[in-house]
Amino acid sequence: MIASFIKKIVGSRNDRQLKKMGRIVKEINGLEDQFIALTDDELKAKTAGFRERYKQGETLDDLLPEAFALVREAGKRVMGMRHFDVQMIGGITLHDGRIAEMRTGEGKTLVGTLPVYLNALSEKGVHVVTVNDYLAARDANWMRPLYEFLGMSVGIIVPQQEPEEKKQAYAADITYGTNNEFGFDYLRDNMAFRKEDKVQRGLNFAVVDEVDSILIDEARTPLIISGPAEDSSSLYRHMNKIAPLLKRQIEENEGEQGNRGHYTLDEKTRQVELTEEGHQFIEEVLQKDGLLPEGESLYLAQNLNLLHHVNAALKAHVLFTRNVEYIVQNNEVMLVDEHTGRAMPGRRLSEGLHQALEAKENLPIQAESQTLASTTFQNYFRNYTTLSGMTGTADTEAYEFQQIYGLEVVVIPTHKPMLRQDHNDLVYLTIHEKFDAIIADIKETVKKGSPILVGTASIEASELLSGALKKSGISHQVLNAKYHEKEAEIIAQAGKPGAVTIATNMAGRGTDIILGGNWEAEVNKLDHSSDEQVNKIKEKWQQSHKQVLESGGLHIIGTERHESRRIDNQLRGRSGRQGDPGSSRFYLSLEDSLMRIFASDRVKNFMKALGMEKGEAIEHSMVTNAIEKAQKKVEGRNFDIRKQLLEYDDVASDQRRVIYEQRDELLEADDVSSSIEAMREEVVNHLVSTFVPCQSLEEQWDISGLESQLRKDLNEDLPIQSWLDDDDKLDDQGLHKRVLDSVIDSYKAKEELSGSEALRSFEKHILLRILDDKWKEHLATMDHLRQGIHLRGYAQKNPKQEYKREAFNLFQQMLDDIRFDTIKMLSLVRVQQDDQTEELERRRREDIARRMQYGHDQAKLLHNGDESHSGEAAESAVQPFVREGRKVGRNEPCPCGSGKKYKHCHGKIQ
């Protein structure tokens, strides 16, 4: 009561905000005469002047009154439209990074020009985000003359656009596009291999049109770029033929040269490794089959893919036995749980092993879909320095906008008073009775000459109603959200006298229904329009417009209540634009899903107790309150779901930010050798500490294990035991230093052999590649963790806290793996020429681009319909590199000058 009294005295927060902005509007209005007096050239010159003042230290807030006055005057001269005072208030709201709730028909597209122009002065880019490609192109081309008059460039981003075109669109002062395309470009940029491949230039200022649709309705639909983890099915089948030819090396015959096999098997650790003879044998077979160029080594960087497939095939044949580790059922390889002995359908092995098993059993090879990058709209849009939005219905979701995005909703007053009459809901017992009443209402309204827009909750309901209207002989148009251009065309003419249009909830947003129809759309249909034809169309429209106004304007019929009050308000908001008359009514039945699920039995019993006969309806406050309570309950539940999704994704978002920042630093750097040196020191120290713990007794040291591990992981054959025998004073710290020095010396020898430039380029390529691969694996692990984390609740643990803790540990492990795998790869692989690295990068870029699929996580969609942009996986043939220089023989002296045979030195890989 006290709060209500204070509100009456000082006004609501919204009133105070409007009053504050009203003072700025007065200042803008005071400048109008000054700008009217300027010539076109003088107006155009203002943009350069504003930019210079901004560079000199003035803020955009300082420039706002003059900039808005300039846009208003330019709008009058170029578009023939003057911004109203309430539109100026909307523009100020958007510039301040808030949401402007403006009723349908209040000119939101024109309002957007004010903050867009002002923020484009900073030359950091402005993004205007719409819900579909048609609206993006329409709004950009509609407002382009105004922007270009003021010296601003305009770009449009669309799907399947060439990267260079997209880059130019983002380089423009103002860029229009859909939320999906902006999000996918952000993810693609963070998968780029060169900084020049990135298209976006930072996320500065965004105006989101229909902000409730994008930030609320689509908040639960993650954007995902995925691709088959492996797509070389022919390569798997080929390697499957080679694997049975390989023979196991028996330990007792290890020393006998003639009896050495092609691979060793450690059954205890379930590890299998190729011997030198095995490598040599495979090289010969692959060269004979044309998969490996003549004289080419399997150890070269560009041939690691072949080595990966060989290892997968070998493991499939040696480590996995049918009906033990797996079974074949329904033409699929199913893994068997070693603890329960039960099949695990849907579970697949990683690193190409599952495909190798499918090749072994001669089954269809399934290309695995692996997440390459993902984000949610919630976290993507929070990356913008300033985010703002426009919609006709945001106030009911104001709490969520504030909680999730930190966005305040300001309700902007209408330019003219609202004349629409919103009638009470009519509630019937059955759907059939409700539909009979709707058709009767339509017939009566058509007789009066009023246009009708009927909103349905589903395509099924719209088709059902369409069938009933056909039986009654009522001509009508049916809208769904499949064809945006056709949709906009139909909705534009939905205001003609007696027109009946059926639309699903979201259909037709962004296009005004003009009473009497859209005469401009009819003129545009003419190939060559004469003045006489245009005048006739205008006269006809004026008659229709007057007829519709006299008949009461556009009549809105809702066939059922939506789960969200906001969607109902959107439907109502199509009528009564800019002071036009209109009316609305919702028809409900107890069989509607919302009433059936959420309305209490008390309501049903109450209606039956009234003794209602067939076809009778009820209007009662108790029923209305029950419906509103049901809607609030569903809204609250959906908000909790979206908030929970965000809390989980925030963990991934923090990690994503760290990885993307590191990736950007990598792309910017030409030389990453200092990072490599730091990684090498950390990896070597960790490796040595595993076998020689710090401050431990010499009896606790495992020297043979250390020597073996150094050979395996870093290609270092160090006589550590000899060092200790020769030097009694060599302690653990001295040993650490000596091993590190030896590893560094070997790497320097490699650098002298391959050249500094080639090695620097290769280091950057390897680090980027491993970072991307580990990040992909990490995303998959995080998905698995997320799916099962709720089970921790049964152990009296907080699933969210457990998820955060485990996600942190997984992230730390991933960073360790990146360091280790980078140093291991650089130690084992031989670099020959700089152009080989460039070719490797080029091929890798093309391969990923060819295999990428763009889409939403369908399991998390709120509505039906496939919104994904997917591309079929294309097989990539293995292309040979052209060798420059002679191949070094395996038994020849190593070119590094160590004195060892090449196969025991730089030609060794394990």
mmCIF file of C-alpha atoms in Angstrom, residues 157-159 166-167 178-192 197-202 223-225 854:
data_model
loop_
_atom_site.group_PDB
_atom_site.id
_atom_site.type_symbol
_atom_site.label_atom_id
_atom_site.label_comp_id
_atom_site.label_asym_id
_atom_site.label_seq_id
_atom_site.Cartn_x
_atom_site.Cartn_y
_atom_site.Cartn_z
ATOM 1 C CA ILE A 157 25.162 -11.328 -44.366
ATOM 2 C CA VAL A 158 23.299 -14.344 -45.701
ATOM 3 C CA PRO A 159 23.917 -18.125 -45.554
ATOM 4 C CA LYS A 166 30.963 -11.783 -45.876
ATOM 5 C CA LYS A 167 34.161 -10.037 -44.839
ATOM 6 C CA THR A 178 19.973 -13.045 -38.754
ATOM 7 C CA ASN A 179 20.806 -14.202 -35.257
ATOM 8 C CA ASN A 180 21.752 -17.634 -36.639
ATOM 9 C CA GLU A 181 24.212 -16.240 -39.174
ATOM 10 C CA PHE A 182 25.894 -13.867 -36.698
ATOM 11 C CA GLY A 183 26.271 -16.752 -34.248
ATOM 12 C CA PHE A 184 27.639 -19.217 -36.800
ATOM 13 C CA ASP A 185 30.125 -16.641 -38.122
ATOM 14 C CA TYR A 186 31.364 -16.105 -34.565
ATOM 15 C CA LEU A 187 31.971 -19.847 -34.184
ATOM 16 C CA ARG A 188 33.544 -20.173 -37.645
ATOM 17 C CA ASP A 189 35.903 -17.283 -36.887
ATOM 18 C CA ASN A 190 37.116 -19.131 -33.834
ATOM 19 C CA MET A 191 37.959 -22.129 -35.995
ATOM 20 C CA ALA A 192 39.978 -20.090 -38.520
ATOM 21 C CA ASP A 197 40.225 -15.958 -42.635
ATOM 22 C CA LYS A 198 38.141 -14.310 -39.880
ATOM 23 C CA VAL A 199 35.162 -12.277 -41.105
ATOM 24 C CA GLN A 200 33.824 -10.536 -37.995
ATOM 25 C CA ARG A 201 35.755 -7.568 -36.615
ATOM 26 C CA GLY A 202 34.579 -7.556 -33.020
ATOM 27 C CA LEU A 223 24.125 -23.127 -32.107
ATOM 28 C CA ILE A 224 26.315 -26.063 -33.098
ATOM 29 C CA ILE A 225 28.880 -26.524 -35.846
ATOM 30 C CA TYR A 854 25.501 -25.957 -38.986
#
